[in-house]
Tab-separated table of C-alpha atoms and ligand atoms in Angstrom:
chain	number	residue	atom	x	y	z
A	1	MET	CA	27.249	-14.675	31.134
A	2	ARG	CA	26.511	-11.985	28.551
A	3	TYR	CA	26.525	-11.540	24.799
A	4	LEU	CA	26.325	-8.941	22.079
A	5	SER	CA	25.133	-9.587	18.557
A	6	SER	CA	25.731	-7.685	15.331
A	7	GLY	CA	24.832	-7.928	11.673
A	8	GLU	CA	22.366	-6.614	9.113
A	9	SER	CA	19.667	-8.775	7.550
A	10	HIS	CA	21.273	-8.766	4.084
A	11	GLY	CA	24.818	-7.967	5.235
A	12	PRO	CA	27.660	-10.499	5.071
A	13	GLN	CA	26.978	-12.219	8.393
A	14	LEU	CA	25.445	-12.261	11.863
A	15	THR	CA	27.898	-12.465	14.749
A	16	ALA	CA	27.628	-13.003	18.509
A	17	ILE	CA	30.294	-12.994	21.184
A	18	ILE	CA	29.292	-14.795	24.396
A	19	GLU	CA	31.370	-14.309	27.495
A	20	GLY	CA	31.100	-16.284	30.719
A	21	VAL	CA	30.424	-19.802	29.447
A	22	PRO	CA	32.342	-22.126	31.821
A	23	ALA	CA	35.166	-24.304	30.516
A	24	GLY	CA	34.476	-27.983	29.959
A	25	LEU	CA	31.087	-27.799	28.186
A	26	THR	CA	30.713	-30.075	25.179
A	27	LEU	CA	29.802	-27.869	22.220
A	28	THR	CA	29.783	-28.462	18.466
A	29	ALA	CA	28.377	-26.482	15.547
A	30	GLU	CA	25.935	-29.316	14.841
A	31	MET	CA	24.370	-28.943	18.322
A	32	ILE	CA	23.585	-25.318	17.417
A	33	ASN	CA	22.531	-26.061	13.827
A	34	GLN	CA	19.734	-28.336	15.029
A	35	ASP	CA	18.008	-25.344	16.655
A	36	LEU	CA	18.702	-23.096	13.657
A	37	ARG	CA	16.916	-25.632	11.437
A	38	ILE	CA	13.849	-25.635	13.706
A	39	ARG	CA	13.690	-21.805	13.684
A	40	GLN	CA	13.563	-21.851	9.889
A	41	GLN	CA	10.642	-24.249	9.761
A	42	GLY	CA	7.039	-23.525	10.648
A	43	TYR	CA	4.054	-22.984	8.414
A	44	GLY	CA	3.744	-19.402	7.178
A	45	ARG	CA	7.410	-18.600	6.700
A	46	GLY	CA	8.492	-16.887	3.483
A	47	ASP	CA	10.938	-17.679	0.658
A	48	ARG	CA	13.942	-16.280	2.532
A	49	MET	CA	13.995	-19.453	4.629
A	50	LYS	CA	14.594	-21.527	1.490
A	51	ILE	CA	17.587	-19.359	0.577
A	52	GLU	CA	19.285	-19.246	3.935
A	53	SER	CA	19.460	-22.775	5.496
A	54	ASP	CA	21.498	-21.351	8.363
A	55	GLN	CA	24.729	-22.946	9.542
A	56	VAL	CA	26.780	-21.628	12.431
A	57	GLN	CA	30.560	-21.373	12.524
A	58	ILE	CA	32.231	-21.336	15.926
A	59	THR	CA	35.344	-19.212	15.523
A	60	SER	CA	36.609	-18.895	19.102
A	61	GLY	CA	36.258	-20.251	22.628
A	62	VAL	CA	35.974	-23.949	21.697
A	63	ARG	CA	38.710	-26.486	21.067
A	64	HIS	CA	38.158	-30.115	20.087
A	65	GLY	CA	34.429	-29.784	20.807
A	66	VAL	CA	34.845	-28.467	24.372
A	67	THR	CA	34.545	-24.853	25.649
A	68	LEU	CA	37.724	-23.189	26.919
A	69	GLY	CA	36.173	-20.578	29.245
A	70	SER	CA	37.224	-17.831	26.818
A	71	PRO	CA	34.723	-15.757	24.757
A	72	ILE	CA	32.816	-17.859	22.233
A	73	THR	CA	32.271	-16.277	18.813
A	74	LEU	CA	29.415	-17.531	16.661
A	75	VAL	CA	29.017	-16.563	13.012
A	76	ILE	CA	26.114	-17.195	10.652
A	77	LYS	CA	26.819	-16.189	7.061
A	78	ASN	CA	23.899	-14.598	5.186
A	79	LYS	CA	23.936	-16.670	2.014
A	80	ASP	CA	21.626	-14.109	0.361
A	81	ASN	CA	24.309	-11.387	0.725
A	82	LYS	CA	25.773	-12.299	-2.677
A	83	ASN	CA	22.582	-10.951	-4.297
A	84	TRP	CA	22.815	-7.641	-2.416
A	85	GLY	CA	26.275	-6.493	-3.551
A	86	HIS	CA	25.702	-2.767	-4.207
A	87	VAL	CA	22.785	-2.386	-1.867
A	88	MET	CA	24.668	-3.604	1.195
A	89	ALA	CA	28.233	-2.617	0.179
A	90	ILE	CA	30.307	-1.776	3.252
A	91	GLU	CA	32.681	0.519	1.308
A	92	PRO	CA	31.489	3.769	-0.339
A	93	ILE	CA	29.934	3.350	-3.802
A	94	ASP	CA	29.921	5.888	-6.656
A	95	GLU	CA	26.346	5.454	-7.759
A	96	HIS	CA	23.452	3.379	-6.661
A	97	ASP	CA	21.256	1.323	-8.937
A	98	TYR	CA	18.739	0.248	-6.329
A	99	GLU	CA	15.484	1.590	-4.959
A	100	ILE	CA	15.710	3.812	-1.895
A	101	LYS	CA	13.060	2.857	0.625
A	102	LYS	CA	10.853	5.828	1.455
A	103	VAL	CA	7.413	4.609	2.592
A	104	PRO	CA	7.484	3.170	6.144
A	105	ARG	CA	5.466	0.115	7.156
A	106	PRO	CA	2.996	0.684	10.017
A	107	GLY	CA	4.015	-1.513	12.955
A	108	HIS	CA	7.669	-1.718	11.907
A	109	ALA	CA	10.681	0.247	13.201
A	110	ASP	CA	11.045	1.991	9.791
A	111	LEU	CA	9.675	5.457	10.531
A	112	VAL	CA	10.663	6.170	14.098
A	113	GLY	CA	14.059	4.506	13.550
A	114	ALA	CA	14.731	6.837	10.589
A	115	MET	CA	13.570	9.863	12.585
A	116	LYS	CA	15.828	8.905	15.506
A	117	TYR	CA	19.000	8.197	13.484
A	118	GLY	CA	18.370	10.734	10.695
A	119	HIS	CA	18.221	8.211	7.830
A	120	ARG	CA	16.570	9.139	4.524
A	121	ASP	CA	16.755	5.516	3.252
A	122	LEU	CA	14.576	3.313	5.453
A	123	ARG	CA	16.760	0.318	4.561
A	124	ASN	CA	19.286	1.734	7.040
A	125	VAL	CA	16.758	0.909	9.775
A	126	LEU	CA	15.045	-2.223	8.542
A	127	GLU	CA	18.281	-4.118	7.970
A	128	ARG	CA	18.989	-4.250	11.700
A	129	SER	CA	15.443	-4.102	13.103
A	130	SER	CA	14.567	-7.183	11.019
A	131	ALA	CA	14.019	-10.407	12.909
A	132	ARG	CA	16.800	-11.989	10.833
A	133	GLU	CA	18.778	-11.112	13.986
A	134	THR	CA	16.845	-13.808	15.851
A	135	ALA	CA	18.902	-16.453	14.002
A	136	ILE	CA	21.986	-15.512	16.007
A	137	ARG	CA	19.901	-15.300	19.183
A	138	VAL	CA	18.800	-18.891	18.609
A	139	ALA	CA	22.461	-19.866	18.196
A	140	VAL	CA	23.338	-18.176	21.505
A	141	GLY	CA	20.351	-19.882	23.153
A	142	ALA	CA	21.553	-23.247	21.859
A	143	VAL	CA	24.794	-22.751	23.818
A	144	ALA	CA	22.751	-21.886	26.923
A	145	LYS	CA	20.661	-25.019	26.358
A	146	GLN	CA	23.822	-27.137	26.493
A	147	ILE	CA	24.635	-25.638	29.916
A	148	LEU	CA	21.076	-26.377	31.084
A	149	LYS	CA	21.218	-29.894	29.650
A	150	ALA	CA	24.315	-30.623	31.778
A	151	LEU	CA	22.142	-29.625	34.761
A	152	ASP	CA	19.171	-31.769	33.595
A	153	ILE	CA	17.057	-28.700	32.786
A	154	GLU	CA	14.980	-28.823	29.608
A	155	VAL	CA	13.198	-26.085	27.668
A	156	ILE	CA	10.481	-26.312	24.993
A	157	SER	CA	7.965	-24.093	23.199
A	158	HIS	CA	4.617	-24.825	21.592
A	159	VAL	CA	1.881	-22.784	19.979
A	160	LEU	CA	-1.337	-22.068	21.877
A	161	GLN	CA	-2.986	-19.777	19.370
A	162	ILE	CA	-2.716	-18.589	15.779
A	163	GLY	CA	-5.126	-15.820	14.865
A	164	LYS	CA	-8.558	-16.951	16.008
A	165	VAL	CA	-7.671	-20.655	16.391
A	166	SER	CA	-6.583	-21.616	19.892
A	167	VAL	CA	-5.892	-24.789	21.852
A	168	THR	CA	-7.281	-24.871	25.389
A	169	ASN	CA	-6.435	-28.427	26.452
A	170	TYR	CA	-2.764	-29.238	26.349
A	171	PRO	CA	-0.303	-31.435	28.223
A	172	THR	CA	1.972	-29.867	30.805
A	173	THR	CA	5.080	-32.055	30.639
A	174	ILE	CA	7.866	-31.487	28.135
A	175	SER	CA	8.095	-35.118	26.976
A	176	THR	CA	4.357	-35.219	26.181
A	177	ILE	CA	4.444	-31.838	24.453
A	178	GLN	CA	7.494	-32.873	22.427
A	179	ALA	CA	5.770	-36.019	21.178
A	180	ALA	CA	2.527	-34.151	20.436
A	181	ILE	CA	4.122	-31.372	18.344
A	182	ALA	CA	6.554	-33.642	16.473
A	183	ASN	CA	4.445	-33.740	13.289
A	184	SER	CA	2.712	-30.390	13.570
A	185	PRO	CA	3.830	-27.756	11.017
A	186	VAL	CA	2.797	-25.089	13.531
A	187	ARG	CA	4.194	-26.737	16.701
A	188	CYS	CA	0.690	-27.228	18.139
A	189	VAL	CA	-0.135	-30.236	20.336
A	190	ASP	CA	-3.575	-30.825	18.744
A	191	SER	CA	-3.482	-32.300	15.235
A	192	ASP	CA	-6.983	-31.087	14.216
A	193	LEU	CA	-6.288	-27.581	15.446
A	194	SER	CA	-2.906	-27.669	13.668
A	195	ILE	CA	-4.769	-28.111	10.385
A	196	GLN	CA	-7.123	-25.253	11.240
A	197	MET	CA	-4.166	-23.037	12.138
A	198	CYS	CA	-2.526	-23.786	8.775
A	199	GLN	CA	-5.806	-22.968	7.011
A	200	HIS	CA	-6.011	-19.689	8.898
A	201	ILE	CA	-2.453	-18.817	7.811
A	202	ASP	CA	-3.337	-19.705	4.181
A	203	GLU	CA	-6.392	-17.474	4.383
A	204	ALA	CA	-4.290	-14.556	5.640
A	205	LYS	CA	-1.654	-15.181	2.959
A	206	GLN	CA	-4.226	-15.276	0.147
A	207	GLN	CA	-5.506	-11.901	1.299
A	208	GLY	CA	-1.990	-10.437	1.489
A	209	ASP	CA	-2.420	-10.270	5.256
A	210	SER	CA	-0.640	-11.649	8.332
A	211	VAL	CA	-1.639	-13.304	11.636
A	212	GLY	CA	-0.218	-13.379	15.154
A	213	GLY	CA	-0.820	-15.668	18.104
A	214	ILE	CA	0.366	-16.929	21.471
A	215	VAL	CA	3.222	-19.288	22.317
A	216	GLN	CA	3.954	-21.053	25.564
A	217	VAL	CA	7.543	-21.676	26.671
A	218	LEU	CA	8.302	-24.135	29.488
A	219	ALA	CA	11.355	-25.155	31.466
A	220	GLU	CA	11.423	-28.295	33.635
A	221	ASN	CA	13.601	-29.235	36.582
A	222	VAL	CA	14.591	-25.638	37.325
A	223	PRO	CA	15.949	-25.492	40.906
A	224	ALA	CA	13.951	-23.514	43.476
A	225	GLY	CA	15.403	-20.206	44.674
A	226	LEU	CA	16.728	-18.626	41.453
A	227	GLY	CA	16.149	-14.845	41.418
A	228	SER	CA	15.356	-12.831	44.537
A	229	TYR	CA	12.582	-10.856	46.181
A	230	VAL	CA	15.032	-8.467	47.908
A	231	GLN	CA	15.338	-5.948	45.062
A	232	PHE	CA	13.022	-5.247	42.098
A	233	ASP	CA	15.775	-5.793	39.529
A	234	ARG	CA	16.757	-9.175	40.946
A	235	LYS	CA	13.356	-10.758	40.325
A	236	LEU	CA	13.944	-13.453	37.732
A	237	ASP	CA	10.403	-13.348	36.316
A	238	ALA	CA	10.971	-9.632	35.625
A	239	LYS	CA	14.245	-10.377	33.823
A	240	ILE	CA	12.578	-13.066	31.715
A	241	ALA	CA	9.665	-10.760	30.849
A	242	ALA	CA	12.117	-8.036	29.748
A	243	ALA	CA	14.089	-10.504	27.631
A	244	PHE	CA	10.890	-11.815	26.014
A	245	MET	CA	9.790	-8.255	25.209
A	246	GLY	CA	13.159	-7.844	23.480
A	247	VAL	CA	12.056	-10.267	20.751
A	248	GLN	CA	10.604	-8.632	17.633
A	249	SER	CA	6.773	-8.719	17.506
A	250	VAL	CA	6.249	-9.804	21.162
A	251	LYS	CA	3.643	-7.436	22.598
A	252	GLY	CA	2.731	-9.130	25.881
A	253	VAL	CA	4.153	-11.637	28.358
A	254	TYR	CA	2.400	-13.478	31.201
A	255	PHE	CA	3.378	-16.268	33.548
A	256	GLY	CA	1.362	-19.434	34.136
A	257	ASP	CA	-2.386	-18.838	34.228
A	258	ALA	CA	-2.112	-15.098	34.976
A	259	MET	CA	-4.860	-14.239	32.466
A	260	MET	CA	-7.281	-16.623	34.150
A	261	ALA	CA	-6.128	-15.817	37.706
A	262	SER	CA	-6.815	-12.117	37.311
A	263	SER	CA	-10.563	-12.804	37.045
A	264	HIS	CA	-10.849	-15.429	39.835
A	265	PHE	CA	-10.920	-15.433	43.641
A	266	GLY	CA	-7.547	-15.923	45.302
A	267	SER	CA	-8.771	-19.111	46.949
A	268	GLU	CA	-9.353	-20.575	43.481
A	269	VAL	CA	-5.954	-19.845	42.021
A	270	HIS	CA	-3.206	-19.766	44.645
A	271	ASP	CA	-0.927	-22.784	44.329
A	272	GLN	CA	-1.347	-24.687	47.585
A	273	ILE	CA	1.782	-25.870	49.351
A	274	SER	CA	2.262	-29.578	50.051
A	275	TYR	CA	5.142	-31.800	51.120
A	276	ASP	CA	6.440	-34.920	49.374
A	277	GLN	CA	10.185	-35.526	49.907
A	278	GLY	CA	10.548	-31.722	49.862
A	279	PHE	CA	8.159	-28.798	49.481
A	280	THR	CA	6.033	-28.695	46.349
A	281	ARG	CA	2.791	-27.061	45.062
A	282	MET	CA	-0.528	-28.748	44.299
A	283	SER	CA	-0.983	-26.653	41.138
A	284	ASN	CA	1.169	-24.314	39.037
A	285	HIS	CA	-1.076	-21.361	38.175
A	286	TYR	CA	1.767	-18.904	38.767
A	287	GLY	CA	4.130	-20.543	36.274
A	288	GLY	CA	6.851	-21.561	38.713
A	289	PHE	CA	7.406	-18.160	40.369
A	290	GLU	CA	6.665	-16.670	43.782
A	291	GLY	CA	8.255	-13.357	44.821
A	292	GLY	CA	10.408	-13.220	41.711
A	293	MET	CA	12.017	-16.574	42.619
A	294	THR	CA	11.638	-19.974	41.035
A	295	ASN	CA	9.707	-22.268	43.398
A	296	GLY	CA	10.766	-25.606	41.906
A	297	MET	CA	7.648	-26.019	39.752
A	298	PRO	CA	8.025	-25.858	35.949
A	299	VAL	CA	8.618	-22.353	34.608
A	300	VAL	CA	5.721	-21.511	32.262
A	301	VAL	CA	5.694	-18.287	30.245
A	302	GLN	CA	3.392	-17.169	27.444
A	303	ALA	CA	4.178	-14.532	24.841
A	304	MET	CA	1.617	-12.710	22.718
A	305	ILE	CA	2.900	-12.203	19.175
A	306	LYS	CA	1.380	-9.506	16.986
A	307	PRO	CA	0.645	-10.133	13.290
A	308	ILE	CA	3.805	-9.211	11.382
A	309	PRO	CA	3.877	-5.696	9.903
A	310	THR	CA	4.815	-6.337	6.243
A	311	LEU	CA	1.605	-6.885	4.279
A	312	TYR	CA	1.507	-7.937	0.620
A	313	GLN	CA	-1.786	-6.013	0.503
A	314	PRO	CA	-0.187	-2.982	2.140
A	315	LEU	CA	-1.801	-0.410	4.396
A	316	ASN	CA	-1.478	3.228	3.433
A	317	SER	CA	1.422	5.200	4.819
A	318	ILE	CA	3.212	8.511	4.129
A	319	HIS	CA	6.241	9.002	1.832
A	320	ILE	CA	8.973	10.480	4.059
A	321	ASP	CA	10.031	13.106	1.452
A	322	THR	CA	6.829	14.090	-0.370
A	323	LYS	CA	4.604	13.624	2.713
A	324	GLU	CA	2.007	12.223	0.305
A	325	VAL	CA	-0.131	9.161	1.051
A	326	GLU	CA	1.258	5.989	-0.557
A	327	GLU	CA	0.971	2.268	0.006
A	328	SER	CA	3.627	1.189	2.491
A	329	MET	CA	6.689	-0.591	1.118
A	330	ILE	CA	6.986	-4.361	0.874
A	331	GLU	CA	10.085	-6.227	1.929
A	332	ARG	CA	10.139	-9.970	1.297
A	333	SER	CA	8.172	-11.339	4.232
A	334	ASP	CA	6.589	-14.196	6.135
A	335	SER	CA	2.836	-14.303	6.772
A	336	CYS	CA	2.980	-15.978	10.215
A	337	VAL	CA	6.005	-16.288	12.481
A	338	VAL	CA	4.347	-17.589	15.639
A	339	PRO	CA	5.968	-21.100	15.612
A	340	ALA	CA	9.392	-19.584	14.793
A	341	ALA	CA	8.953	-16.932	17.481
A	342	GLY	CA	8.367	-19.803	19.925
A	343	VAL	CA	11.739	-21.301	19.017
A	344	VAL	CA	13.391	-17.896	19.471
A	345	LEU	CA	11.711	-17.452	22.869
A	346	GLU	CA	12.801	-20.950	23.905
A	347	SER	CA	16.376	-19.761	23.294
A	348	VAL	CA	15.742	-16.534	25.195
A	349	LEU	CA	14.375	-18.432	28.215
A	350	ALA	CA	17.323	-20.847	28.094
A	351	PHE	CA	19.775	-17.939	28.068
A	352	GLU	CA	18.090	-16.114	30.981
A	353	LEU	CA	17.975	-19.299	33.095
A	354	ALA	CA	21.586	-20.251	32.361
A	355	LYS	CA	22.718	-16.676	33.039
A	356	GLU	CA	20.888	-16.612	36.387
A	357	ILE	CA	22.337	-19.991	37.377
A	358	LEU	CA	25.845	-18.772	36.581
A	359	GLU	CA	25.226	-15.607	38.597
A	360	GLU	CA	23.989	-17.661	41.573
A	361	PHE	CA	26.674	-20.385	41.379
A	362	GLN	CA	29.657	-18.596	39.838
A	363	SER	CA	31.846	-21.274	38.247
A	364	ASN	CA	34.685	-21.235	35.770
A	365	GLN	CA	34.314	-24.943	35.097
A	366	MET	CA	31.269	-27.042	34.234
A	367	SER	CA	32.261	-29.695	36.769
A	368	SER	CA	32.115	-27.210	39.671
A	369	LEU	CA	28.835	-25.741	38.376
A	370	ILE	CA	27.263	-29.204	38.264
A	371	LYS	CA	28.434	-29.884	41.851
A	372	ALA	CA	27.169	-26.511	43.123
A	373	VAL	CA	23.715	-26.967	41.587
A	374	LYS	CA	23.476	-30.543	42.935
A	375	CYS	CA	24.372	-29.304	46.411
A	376	HIS	CA	21.809	-26.471	46.160
A	377	ARG	CA	19.075	-28.885	45.047
A	378	GLU	CA	19.818	-31.087	48.064
A	379	ALA	CA	19.635	-28.088	50.407
A	380	MET	CA	16.280	-27.042	48.912
A	381	ARG	CA	14.939	-30.603	49.237
A	382	ASP	CA	16.117	-30.999	52.848
A	383	PHE	CA	14.772	-27.627	54.090
B	401	FMN	C1	11.039	-15.049	13.864
B	401	FMN	C2	10.456	-13.734	13.414
B	401	FMN	C3	10.353	-13.448	12.046
B	401	FMN	C4	9.795	-12.251	11.616
B	401	FMN	N1	9.667	-12.036	10.268
B	401	FMN	C5	9.069	-10.894	9.842
B	401	FMN	C6	8.845	-10.684	8.454
B	401	FMN	O1	9.156	-11.519	7.608
B	401	FMN	N2	8.252	-9.518	8.087
B	401	FMN	C7	7.872	-8.560	8.987
B	401	FMN	O2	7.345	-7.522	8.607
B	401	FMN	N3	8.063	-8.743	10.299
B	401	FMN	C8	8.645	-9.876	10.759
B	401	FMN	N4	8.825	-10.065	12.113
B	401	FMN	C9	8.388	-9.013	13.049
B	401	FMN	C10	9.190	-7.717	12.957
B	401	FMN	O3	10.584	-7.960	12.979
B	401	FMN	C11	8.803	-6.762	14.083
B	401	FMN	O4	7.410	-6.616	14.131
B	401	FMN	C12	9.446	-5.393	13.864
B	401	FMN	O5	10.853	-5.502	13.988
B	401	FMN	C13	8.945	-4.312	14.844
B	401	FMN	O6	9.208	-4.686	16.171
B	401	FMN	P1	8.019	-4.830	17.243
B	401	FMN	O7	6.960	-5.653	16.570
B	401	FMN	O8	8.650	-5.545	18.389
B	401	FMN	O9	7.542	-3.451	17.559
B	401	FMN	C14	9.359	-11.268	12.567
B	401	FMN	C15	9.473	-11.552	13.939
B	401	FMN	C16	10.005	-12.771	14.369
B	401	FMN	C17	10.098	-13.055	15.845
């Protein structure tokens, strides 16, 4: 399974074409829209979210709510495009009546992107480097989640840290996490800390600043033996880490309790093997992976999200033509995207898991995939 996405932040639409989804999967636009709505929520998001209220259109690969096995095309219209007529015109225009962006934001793709592609208007870079693109990635992930759901695999994300406020005690099962974050505007399991996180975001916003944080993404009921130790590029944890790093503003990825484990004795952190109707582990410090393969324990991955680059109290930068010091440009922006980034990463994990499963158990039809995975689970249990 693979996909490509396209689309500029203020262009007409975002598009993705996914190839390799088996035939026979139940799929409707509403199943995808649910995830798009969650991505747009989260304390600290900006006004753009109020404008967009994303809705997906499925324009190929599905008939009567069931996948056909042919490429699936997903489209999300950018409702804001109507306000960007001249600025984002696809056809040549005679004269422009808009500001050309010249002062790059530190921490954004603006400067090096312009240097690489030879652009003198930084908008030519920021339109595609913008995390608006993550909307279509969430839509693609929602399709992957439907494949996982048919195999009884669930994925969730929650926030461990925003700025200096962090939660250290948290549940480890998806159902408990789901219930605990249901009313949190920052998708944090602790209601008191949720309030503190919101206050921290407010503080940053009032000062024209931004904050980052850490999210945890979990998958339950993932069969043992996905990925392989036999070649470096077949290790599934490596593929997941690369995919996570592909999300805007992710600056670090670690599995399970890797941060803690690196400062402890091996005897304190290795997950001891036990047997109870199949092999299991007495703990899950390594986040469900040994030797690049899933070991049947929940997959647990954390991503470190940097504070977003656009600041309403901007840092100094350099004008690309005059080479003079100026305050860096401002593009309408959020002040904290950590909860939303979690939702994006949930989609990314779902896609990587579904892709790996389809690579391991190649199937053109959902019914044969379900049978193959059931058979594999039995073989793992009876080893
Ligand atoms: C869901 C999401 C929303 C984001 N929104 C903004 C934003 O409003 N303003 C901004 O400057 N950066 C935002 N970012 C981060 C930038 O897109 C990102 O920092 C930039 O593209 C540079 O990429 P890098 O941080 O991976 O180096 C967002 C990131 C995510 C995941």
